[in-house]
Amino acid sequence: MSAPNKSYDPVEVEALKPENIERMRDEALAAFAAADSLEALQEAKTAHAGGTSPLSLANREIGALPPQAKAEAGKRVGQARGAVNKALAARQAELEAERDARVLVEESVDVTLPHDRVPAGARHPLTTMMERVADVFVSMGYEIAEGPEVEAEWFNFDALNFGPDHPARQMQDTFFVEGPKGPGGTDGGSGVVLRTHTSPVQARALLDREPPVYVVCPGRVYRTDELDATHTPVFHQIELLAVDEGLTMADLKGTLDHMVQSLFGADMKTRLRPNFFPFTEPSAEMDMLCYVCRGESVGNPDRPCRTCSSEGWIELGGCGMVNPRVLTACGVDPEKYSGFAFGFGIERMLMFRHNVEDMRDMVEGDVRFTRPFGMEI
Ligand code: FA5
């Protein structure tokens, strides 16, 4: 039997005494329990479970013990540290759960509260309608052409074969940009007008390009009309011009049919009635089958149609073969080329396509009118 180890004196290692280890553990547990926030718990953790905490320092003392005492001291300190870490993790979880519950309440959003956010607007249906019509032709290879709204009288009238005395030139119909009397006392000596239709873009397109020319021209136009349910002094037209070799009225009719079928359905059709425009010859008024009754209201008193007044057709606008005089004025050889053109009002189309009864609703800027059309892009 070996003799007792004289160098082993447990009394000398104060920190490792069982009662001291227990006290350190209890102080740590009490500090964790007292921590009422995650910040306070972090401080308690540093003090009681950090690298310089009493238990860690005691742990370091174990190395100085004689081998036979190390196991017992190590077990005691290890158990105490285990209890401390367990209590720390439990308190941490508790405080985090409390914080999460508090955040959920404090940061919750009452979606039923009335709000004062500015409601989203909507594009004006005239814009979307114009784009939709133009898209029909762009998909056929037509190019979009534009011209100025403040236009030279020459483009608006002269190039389009309006005679110098044509009534449309009069101040009762046309806004002249400057109003001094012209030579001989005629109105509109300035030679500059607010364009009265999109047809001047025909002349501009022909002067800018070599045939073949296929253009679609949407835009705003001005006339001295009073604002009422079916007229506005500022309105929108869309114009189509095709100039190529061998174009005929049949091409015009086919193009019109394709347009109304794209916009209103595959069973739609158009009809032409003789008319006069100085810049087309022959000229016609173009009608489309009433998109509401499809012509079924005609002679049928049991099925009256308000949209077409039971006539079965709706007037769309004007059209015709480009007058050779216009081609000549724009430097195009009428012996070689022919063309067709048509133009119609977007406001009127919006009226019958969406049952808008009063054109004034389109110009007042009230979102209650535009919103139901939705946000089309
Ligand atoms: C013209 O303006 C011709 N430039 C159309 C044309 C183009 C004919 C190419 C031949 C070849 P008109 O004056 O009829 O034609 O007007 C065309 C359309 O504009 C009318 O059918 C109507 O829908 C619309 N419109 C005319 N005046 C007004 C107005 N004051 N308010 C709203 N829309 C109007």
Short mmCIF file of C-alpha atoms and ligand atoms in Angstrom, two decimals:
data_model
loop_
_atom_site.label_atom_id
_atom_site.label_comp_id
_atom_site.label_asym_id
_atom_site.label_seq_id
_atom_site.Cartn_x
_atom_site.Cartn_y
_atom_site.Cartn_z
CA MET A 1 0.00 0.00 0.00
CA SER A 2 1.44 3.34 -0.92
CA ALA A 3 1.90 6.08 1.68
CA PRO A 4 -0.49 9.09 1.75
CA ASN A 5 0.54 11.90 -0.59
CA LYS A 6 1.85 14.63 1.70
CA SER A 7 1.78 17.33 -1.05
CA TYR A 8 -2.02 17.08 -1.46
CA ASP A 9 -3.71 19.76 0.66
CA PRO A 10 -7.26 20.48 -0.64
CA VAL A 11 -7.70 23.23 1.94
CA GLU A 12 -5.28 25.37 -0.01
CA VAL A 13 -7.55 25.52 -3.15
CA GLU A 14 -10.37 27.65 -1.73
CA ALA A 15 -12.19 28.13 -5.00
CA LEU A 16 -12.68 24.43 -5.51
CA LYS A 17 -14.28 23.74 -2.18
CA PRO A 18 -17.73 22.17 -2.68
CA GLU A 19 -19.55 24.95 -0.84
CA ASN A 20 -17.81 27.61 -2.94
CA ILE A 21 -18.65 25.86 -6.21
CA GLU A 22 -22.28 25.55 -5.04
CA ARG A 23 -22.34 29.25 -4.14
CA MET A 24 -20.94 30.22 -7.54
CA ARG A 25 -23.54 28.06 -9.27
CA ASP A 26 -26.40 29.46 -7.14
CA GLU A 27 -25.30 33.04 -7.71
CA ALA A 28 -25.24 32.38 -11.47
CA LEU A 29 -28.70 30.80 -11.43
CA ALA A 30 -30.08 33.70 -9.35
CA ALA A 31 -28.53 36.27 -11.72
CA PHE A 32 -30.05 34.56 -14.76
CA ALA A 33 -33.45 34.36 -13.12
CA ALA A 34 -33.27 38.05 -12.19
CA ALA A 35 -32.35 39.17 -15.73
CA ASP A 36 -35.53 40.74 -17.15
CA SER A 37 -34.22 41.46 -20.64
CA LEU A 38 -31.90 39.90 -23.19
CA GLU A 39 -29.41 42.72 -22.55
CA ALA A 40 -29.45 42.04 -18.78
CA LEU A 41 -29.04 38.32 -19.44
CA GLN A 42 -26.02 39.03 -21.62
CA GLU A 43 -24.41 40.93 -18.71
CA ALA A 44 -25.20 38.08 -16.31
CA LYS A 45 -23.76 35.60 -18.79
CA THR A 46 -20.47 37.54 -18.99
CA ALA A 47 -20.31 37.74 -15.19
CA HIS A 48 -21.21 34.12 -14.39
CA ALA A 49 -20.43 32.00 -17.47
CA GLY A 50 -17.78 34.09 -19.26
CA GLY A 51 -14.03 33.42 -19.42
CA THR A 52 -13.32 35.44 -16.24
CA SER A 53 -16.34 34.25 -14.23
CA PRO A 54 -15.63 32.62 -10.83
CA LEU A 55 -16.53 29.17 -12.18
CA SER A 56 -14.15 29.51 -15.15
CA LEU A 57 -11.37 30.69 -12.85
CA ALA A 58 -12.06 27.77 -10.50
CA ASN A 59 -11.95 25.45 -13.48
CA ARG A 60 -8.47 26.67 -14.26
CA GLU A 61 -7.37 25.82 -10.72
CA ILE A 62 -8.03 22.14 -11.39
CA GLY A 63 -4.85 21.88 -13.38
CA ALA A 64 -2.86 22.77 -10.29
CA LEU A 65 -4.33 19.89 -8.25
CA PRO A 66 -2.55 16.64 -7.68
CA PRO A 67 -3.80 13.93 -10.05
CA GLN A 68 -5.86 12.08 -7.44
CA ALA A 69 -7.89 15.23 -6.62
CA LYS A 70 -8.43 16.37 -10.24
CA ALA A 71 -11.22 13.92 -11.05
CA GLU A 72 -13.43 14.84 -8.09
CA ALA A 73 -12.89 18.61 -8.48
CA GLY A 74 -13.38 18.37 -12.24
CA LYS A 75 -16.65 16.51 -11.76
CA ARG A 76 -17.90 19.09 -9.25
CA VAL A 77 -16.99 22.08 -11.42
CA GLY A 78 -18.29 20.38 -14.57
CA GLN A 79 -21.68 19.67 -12.97
CA ALA A 80 -21.92 23.25 -11.75
CA ARG A 81 -21.01 24.67 -15.17
CA GLY A 82 -23.46 22.30 -16.83
CA ALA A 83 -26.26 23.54 -14.56
CA VAL A 84 -25.27 27.15 -15.23
CA ASN A 85 -25.26 26.69 -19.03
CA LYS A 86 -28.59 24.90 -18.94
CA ALA A 87 -30.19 27.64 -16.85
CA LEU A 88 -28.69 30.26 -19.17
CA ALA A 89 -30.11 28.59 -22.31
CA ALA A 90 -33.53 28.19 -20.68
CA ARG A 91 -33.69 31.86 -19.62
CA GLN A 92 -32.45 32.95 -23.04
CA ALA A 93 -35.26 30.99 -24.72
CA GLU A 94 -37.83 32.46 -22.31
CA LEU A 95 -36.71 36.04 -22.88
CA GLU A 96 -36.60 35.57 -26.67
CA ALA A 97 -40.13 34.16 -26.68
CA GLU A 98 -41.30 37.15 -24.60
CA ARG A 99 -39.60 39.55 -27.03
CA ASP A 100 -41.15 37.87 -30.08
CA ALA A 101 -44.61 37.99 -28.55
CA ARG A 102 -44.15 41.68 -27.69
CA VAL A 103 -42.93 42.53 -31.23
CA LEU A 104 -45.91 40.77 -32.75
CA VAL A 105 -48.26 42.94 -30.71
CA GLU A 106 -46.32 46.20 -31.02
CA GLU A 107 -45.65 45.91 -34.75
CA SER A 108 -48.92 44.39 -35.86
CA VAL A 109 -50.78 46.21 -38.66
CA ASP A 110 -54.52 46.70 -38.51
CA VAL A 111 -55.48 46.19 -42.11
CA THR A 112 -59.04 47.29 -41.39
CA LEU A 113 -57.98 50.83 -40.40
CA PRO A 114 -59.10 53.53 -42.86
CA HIS A 115 -56.11 54.93 -44.75
CA ASP A 116 -55.40 58.16 -46.56
CA ARG A 117 -53.08 56.84 -49.25
CA VAL A 118 -53.57 58.39 -52.70
CA PRO A 119 -55.38 55.76 -54.75
CA ALA A 120 -53.64 54.44 -57.87
CA GLY A 121 -54.73 56.19 -61.04
CA ALA A 122 -55.47 54.69 -64.41
CA ARG A 123 -54.44 55.56 -67.94
CA HIS A 124 -57.08 57.46 -69.83
CA PRO A 125 -59.20 55.11 -71.97
CA LEU A 126 -58.67 57.39 -74.98
CA THR A 127 -54.94 56.69 -74.77
CA THR A 128 -55.38 52.95 -74.44
CA MET A 129 -57.98 52.88 -77.21
CA MET A 130 -55.68 54.81 -79.56
CA GLU A 131 -52.79 52.47 -78.77
CA ARG A 132 -54.97 49.42 -79.27
CA VAL A 133 -56.07 50.60 -82.73
CA ALA A 134 -52.50 51.55 -83.69
CA ASP A 135 -51.29 48.11 -82.52
CA VAL A 136 -53.60 46.42 -85.03
CA PHE A 137 -51.71 48.16 -87.83
CA VAL A 138 -48.25 47.93 -86.29
CA SER A 139 -48.75 44.16 -86.20
CA MET A 140 -49.46 44.35 -89.97
CA GLY A 141 -46.16 46.16 -90.58
CA TYR A 142 -47.41 49.76 -90.56
CA GLU A 143 -45.18 52.41 -89.05
CA ILE A 144 -46.41 55.02 -86.55
CA ALA A 145 -46.07 58.56 -87.96
CA GLU A 146 -46.58 61.79 -86.09
CA GLY A 147 -46.96 65.43 -87.00
CA PRO A 148 -47.24 68.70 -85.09
CA GLU A 149 -50.51 69.85 -83.55
CA VAL A 150 -49.63 73.44 -84.46
CA GLU A 151 -49.56 72.91 -88.19
CA ALA A 152 -48.87 74.92 -91.34
CA GLU A 153 -52.07 75.74 -93.15
CA TRP A 154 -50.42 74.30 -96.26
CA PHE A 155 -50.21 70.81 -94.75
CA ASN A 156 -53.62 70.97 -93.11
CA PHE A 157 -55.45 72.22 -96.21
CA ASP A 158 -53.49 73.08 -99.40
CA ALA A 159 -51.50 69.85 -99.72
CA LEU A 160 -54.76 67.98 -99.19
CA ASN A 161 -56.49 69.68 -102.11
CA PHE A 162 -58.72 71.99 -100.05
CA GLY A 163 -59.50 74.97 -102.28
CA PRO A 164 -58.61 78.46 -101.00
CA ASP A 165 -62.27 79.14 -100.27
CA HIS A 166 -63.10 75.80 -98.68
CA PRO A 167 -65.47 76.46 -95.75
CA ALA A 168 -63.40 74.28 -93.39
CA ARG A 169 -60.68 76.96 -93.45
CA GLN A 170 -62.97 79.56 -91.99
CA MET A 171 -62.44 80.76 -88.45
CA GLN A 172 -65.81 79.25 -87.57
CA ASP A 173 -64.25 75.80 -88.06
CA THR A 174 -60.52 76.24 -87.60
CA PHE A 175 -58.43 77.70 -84.79
CA PHE A 176 -55.81 79.97 -86.32
CA VAL A 177 -52.73 80.37 -84.17
CA GLU A 178 -52.39 84.07 -84.97
CA GLY A 179 -55.34 85.99 -86.18
CA PRO A 180 -54.28 88.97 -88.25
CA LYS A 181 -56.31 89.31 -91.42
CA GLY A 182 -54.50 87.94 -94.42
CA PRO A 183 -54.12 89.65 -97.77
CA GLY A 184 -57.47 90.77 -99.09
CA GLY A 185 -59.03 90.59 -95.62
CA THR A 186 -59.19 86.80 -95.48
CA ASP A 187 -59.16 85.13 -92.10
CA GLY A 188 -56.07 83.32 -90.90
CA GLY A 189 -53.34 85.31 -92.57
CA SER A 190 -50.86 83.73 -90.15
CA GLY A 191 -50.80 80.53 -92.20
CA VAL A 192 -50.56 78.49 -88.97
CA VAL A 193 -53.48 76.53 -87.53
CA LEU A 194 -54.22 74.01 -84.83
CA ARG A 195 -54.60 70.99 -87.08
CA THR A 196 -58.24 70.14 -87.66
CA HIS A 197 -57.57 66.48 -88.51
CA THR A 198 -54.70 63.98 -88.64
CA SER A 199 -54.70 63.99 -92.45
CA PRO A 200 -51.80 66.54 -92.71
CA VAL A 201 -49.60 63.71 -91.42
CA GLN A 202 -50.38 61.98 -94.74
CA ALA A 203 -48.61 64.79 -96.59
CA ARG A 204 -45.72 64.85 -94.12
CA ALA A 205 -45.28 61.08 -94.35
CA LEU A 206 -45.23 61.17 -98.17
CA LEU A 207 -42.69 64.00 -98.22
CA ASP A 208 -40.47 62.22 -95.66
CA ARG A 209 -40.44 58.76 -97.25
CA GLU A 210 -40.12 57.03 -100.58
CA PRO A 211 -43.06 54.76 -101.51
CA PRO A 212 -44.14 52.22 -100.53
CA VAL A 213 -45.52 54.07 -97.49
CA TYR A 214 -47.60 52.35 -94.81
CA VAL A 215 -48.23 54.61 -91.80
CA VAL A 216 -50.72 54.94 -88.97
CA CYS A 217 -51.04 58.37 -87.35
CA PRO A 218 -52.79 58.77 -84.00
CA GLY A 219 -53.10 62.24 -82.54
CA ARG A 220 -54.97 65.18 -81.07
CA VAL A 221 -56.90 67.57 -83.30
CA TYR A 222 -58.84 70.81 -82.79
CA ARG A 223 -62.02 72.30 -84.18
CA THR A 224 -64.15 75.26 -83.15
CA ASP A 225 -66.96 72.93 -82.06
CA GLU A 226 -68.85 73.57 -78.83
CA LEU A 227 -68.39 71.00 -76.06
CA ASP A 228 -71.56 68.92 -75.89
CA ALA A 229 -72.57 65.26 -75.53
CA THR A 230 -71.22 64.30 -78.96
CA HIS A 231 -68.62 67.00 -79.76
CA THR A 232 -65.53 68.42 -78.17
CA PRO A 233 -63.24 71.16 -79.51
CA VAL A 234 -60.19 69.00 -78.70
CA PHE A 235 -60.47 65.40 -79.76
CA HIS A 236 -58.42 62.51 -81.14
CA GLN A 237 -58.27 60.88 -84.52
CA ILE A 238 -56.38 57.98 -85.97
CA GLU A 239 -55.39 58.07 -89.60
CA LEU A 240 -54.17 55.35 -91.89
CA LEU A 241 -52.27 55.84 -95.14
CA ALA A 242 -51.01 53.20 -97.57
CA VAL A 243 -49.30 54.18 -100.84
CA ASP A 244 -47.86 51.49 -103.05
CA GLU A 245 -48.08 50.14 -106.57
CA GLY A 246 -51.45 48.67 -107.48
CA LEU A 247 -53.48 49.46 -104.37
CA THR A 248 -57.26 49.49 -104.93
CA MET A 249 -60.51 50.02 -103.04
CA ALA A 250 -60.49 46.26 -102.37
CA ASP A 251 -57.32 46.71 -100.27
CA LEU A 252 -59.00 49.54 -98.39
CA LYS A 253 -62.10 47.44 -97.70
CA GLY A 254 -60.03 44.41 -96.61
CA THR A 255 -57.97 46.58 -94.27
CA LEU A 256 -61.09 48.12 -92.71
CA ASP A 257 -62.64 44.68 -92.21
CA HIS A 258 -59.46 43.39 -90.59
CA MET A 259 -59.42 46.38 -88.22
CA VAL A 260 -63.00 45.99 -86.99
CA GLN A 261 -62.61 42.23 -86.70
CA SER A 262 -59.47 42.68 -84.57
CA LEU A 263 -61.19 45.21 -82.33
CA PHE A 264 -64.77 43.94 -82.16
CA GLY A 265 -64.82 40.25 -83.13
CA ALA A 266 -64.39 37.89 -86.08
CA ASP A 267 -67.96 38.31 -87.38
CA MET A 268 -67.68 42.09 -87.81
CA LYS A 269 -67.81 43.79 -91.19
CA THR A 270 -67.83 47.26 -92.71
CA ARG A 271 -69.70 48.98 -95.48
CA LEU A 272 -68.86 52.06 -97.56
CA ARG A 273 -71.22 54.86 -98.54
CA PRO A 274 -70.31 57.51 -101.10
CA ASN A 275 -69.06 60.78 -99.63
CA PHE A 276 -66.70 63.61 -100.48
CA PHE A 277 -63.30 64.60 -99.08
CA PRO A 278 -61.00 66.86 -101.13
CA PHE A 279 -58.00 64.59 -100.49
CA THR A 280 -59.56 61.26 -101.50
CA GLU A 281 -61.18 60.25 -104.78
CA PRO A 282 -63.40 58.33 -104.69
CA SER A 283 -64.33 59.01 -101.07
CA ALA A 284 -66.61 57.13 -98.75
CA GLU A 285 -68.14 57.19 -95.31
CA MET A 286 -67.27 53.95 -93.53
CA ASP A 287 -69.75 52.20 -91.27
CA MET A 288 -69.26 49.10 -89.17
CA LEU A 289 -71.87 46.57 -88.21
CA CYS A 290 -73.40 47.56 -84.86
CA TYR A 291 -71.27 45.65 -82.36
CA VAL A 292 -74.20 45.38 -79.91
CA CYS A 293 -77.06 44.01 -82.05
CA ARG A 294 -74.92 42.78 -84.98
CA GLY A 295 -77.62 44.18 -87.26
CA GLU A 296 -80.40 42.10 -85.72
CA SER A 297 -82.41 45.13 -84.57
CA VAL A 298 -83.15 46.24 -88.14
CA GLY A 299 -86.89 45.85 -88.81
CA ASN A 300 -87.23 44.00 -85.52
CA PRO A 301 -89.33 46.04 -83.05
CA ASP A 302 -88.98 43.28 -80.43
CA ARG A 303 -85.26 43.87 -80.27
CA PRO A 304 -84.59 47.63 -80.41
CA CYS A 305 -80.95 48.76 -80.19
CA ARG A 306 -80.01 52.06 -78.57
CA THR A 307 -76.42 51.94 -79.80
CA CYS A 308 -77.26 52.10 -83.51
CA SER A 309 -80.86 53.43 -83.17
CA SER A 310 -81.89 50.08 -84.74
CA GLU A 311 -80.13 50.98 -87.98
CA GLY A 312 -77.73 48.03 -87.72
CA TRP A 313 -74.68 50.13 -88.65
CA ILE A 314 -72.49 52.64 -86.81
CA GLU A 315 -70.68 55.44 -88.60
CA LEU A 316 -66.93 55.18 -88.07
CA GLY A 317 -65.27 57.90 -90.17
CA GLY A 318 -64.11 58.84 -93.63
CA CYS A 319 -61.98 57.01 -96.18
CA GLY A 320 -61.11 56.76 -99.84
CA MET A 321 -58.38 56.39 -102.45
CA VAL A 322 -55.71 59.07 -102.08
CA ASN A 323 -56.48 61.85 -104.57
CA PRO A 324 -53.78 61.91 -107.31
CA ARG A 325 -53.49 65.66 -106.67
CA VAL A 326 -52.29 64.92 -103.13
CA LEU A 327 -49.72 62.44 -104.46
CA THR A 328 -48.50 65.03 -106.94
CA ALA A 329 -48.31 67.78 -104.28
CA CYS A 330 -46.13 65.44 -102.20
CA GLY A 331 -43.83 64.44 -105.05
CA VAL A 332 -45.26 60.96 -105.65
CA ASP A 333 -45.95 59.83 -109.22
CA PRO A 334 -49.71 59.08 -109.44
CA GLU A 335 -49.14 57.13 -112.66
CA LYS A 336 -47.03 54.64 -110.75
CA TYR A 337 -48.49 54.68 -107.27
CA SER A 338 -51.95 54.65 -105.78
CA GLY A 339 -53.03 54.69 -102.17
CA PHE A 340 -55.87 54.53 -99.72
CA ALA A 341 -56.49 56.40 -96.48
CA PHE A 342 -59.00 56.50 -93.70
CA GLY A 343 -59.49 58.43 -90.49
CA PHE A 344 -61.91 58.34 -87.61
CA GLY A 345 -62.56 59.84 -84.18
CA ILE A 346 -61.39 57.97 -81.09
CA GLU A 347 -63.92 59.65 -78.76
CA ARG A 348 -66.80 58.42 -80.89
CA MET A 349 -65.34 54.93 -81.02
CA LEU A 350 -64.95 54.93 -77.22
CA MET A 351 -68.57 56.07 -76.90
CA PHE A 352 -70.09 53.21 -78.79
CA ARG A 353 -67.56 50.58 -77.72
CA HIS A 354 -68.11 51.28 -74.01
CA ASN A 355 -71.58 52.79 -74.01
CA VAL A 356 -70.33 56.20 -72.88
CA GLU A 357 -73.33 58.45 -73.30
CA ASP A 358 -71.72 61.86 -72.88
CA MET A 359 -68.39 62.87 -74.44
CA ARG A 360 -67.96 65.51 -71.73
CA ASP A 361 -67.17 62.71 -69.25
CA MET A 362 -64.00 62.01 -71.24
CA VAL A 363 -62.57 65.48 -70.82
CA GLU A 364 -63.39 66.29 -67.22
CA GLY A 365 -60.54 64.27 -65.71
CA ASP A 366 -62.72 62.59 -63.09
CA VAL A 367 -61.09 59.33 -61.96
CA ARG A 368 -64.54 57.84 -61.36
CA PHE A 369 -64.84 57.78 -65.15
CA THR A 370 -61.37 56.42 -65.95
CA ARG A 371 -60.99 53.90 -63.09
CA PRO A 372 -63.52 51.30 -64.36
CA PHE A 373 -61.48 50.98 -67.55
CA GLY A 374 -58.64 49.57 -65.43
CA MET A 375 -54.91 50.06 -65.64
CA GLU A 376 -54.02 48.84 -69.11
CA ILE A 377 -50.46 49.08 -70.28
C1 FA5 B 1 -61.90 63.88 -91.33
O1 FA5 B 1 -61.42 64.51 -90.38
C2 FA5 B 1 -61.03 63.27 -92.36
N1 FA5 B 1 -59.69 63.78 -92.22
C3 FA5 B 1 -61.09 61.77 -92.28
C4 FA5 B 1 -60.48 61.08 -93.47
C5 FA5 B 1 -59.18 60.60 -93.39
C6 FA5 B 1 -61.21 60.91 -94.66
C7 FA5 B 1 -58.60 59.98 -94.49
C8 FA5 B 1 -60.65 60.30 -95.73
C9 FA5 B 1 -59.34 59.81 -95.67
P1 FA5 B 1 -64.37 64.11 -90.49
O2 FA5 B 1 -64.40 65.56 -90.47
O3 FA5 B 1 -65.59 63.40 -90.89
O4 FA5 B 1 -63.19 63.53 -91.44
O5 FA5 B 1 -63.94 63.60 -89.02
C10 FA5 B 1 -63.62 62.26 -88.76
C11 FA5 B 1 -64.20 61.81 -87.44
O6 FA5 B 1 -63.78 62.70 -86.40
C12 FA5 B 1 -65.70 61.84 -87.36
O7 FA5 B 1 -66.25 60.67 -87.91
C13 FA5 B 1 -65.93 61.87 -85.87
O8 FA5 B 1 -65.82 60.56 -85.32
C14 FA5 B 1 -64.76 62.66 -85.38
N2 FA5 B 1 -65.14 64.04 -85.01
C15 FA5 B 1 -65.36 65.07 -85.83
N3 FA5 B 1 -65.63 66.19 -85.13
C16 FA5 B 1 -65.59 65.84 -83.81
C17 FA5 B 1 -65.78 66.55 -82.58
N4 FA5 B 1 -66.03 67.85 -82.53
N5 FA5 B 1 -65.66 65.86 -81.42
C18 FA5 B 1 -65.36 64.56 -81.45
N6 FA5 B 1 -65.16 63.83 -82.56
C19 FA5 B 1 -65.28 64.46 -83.75
#
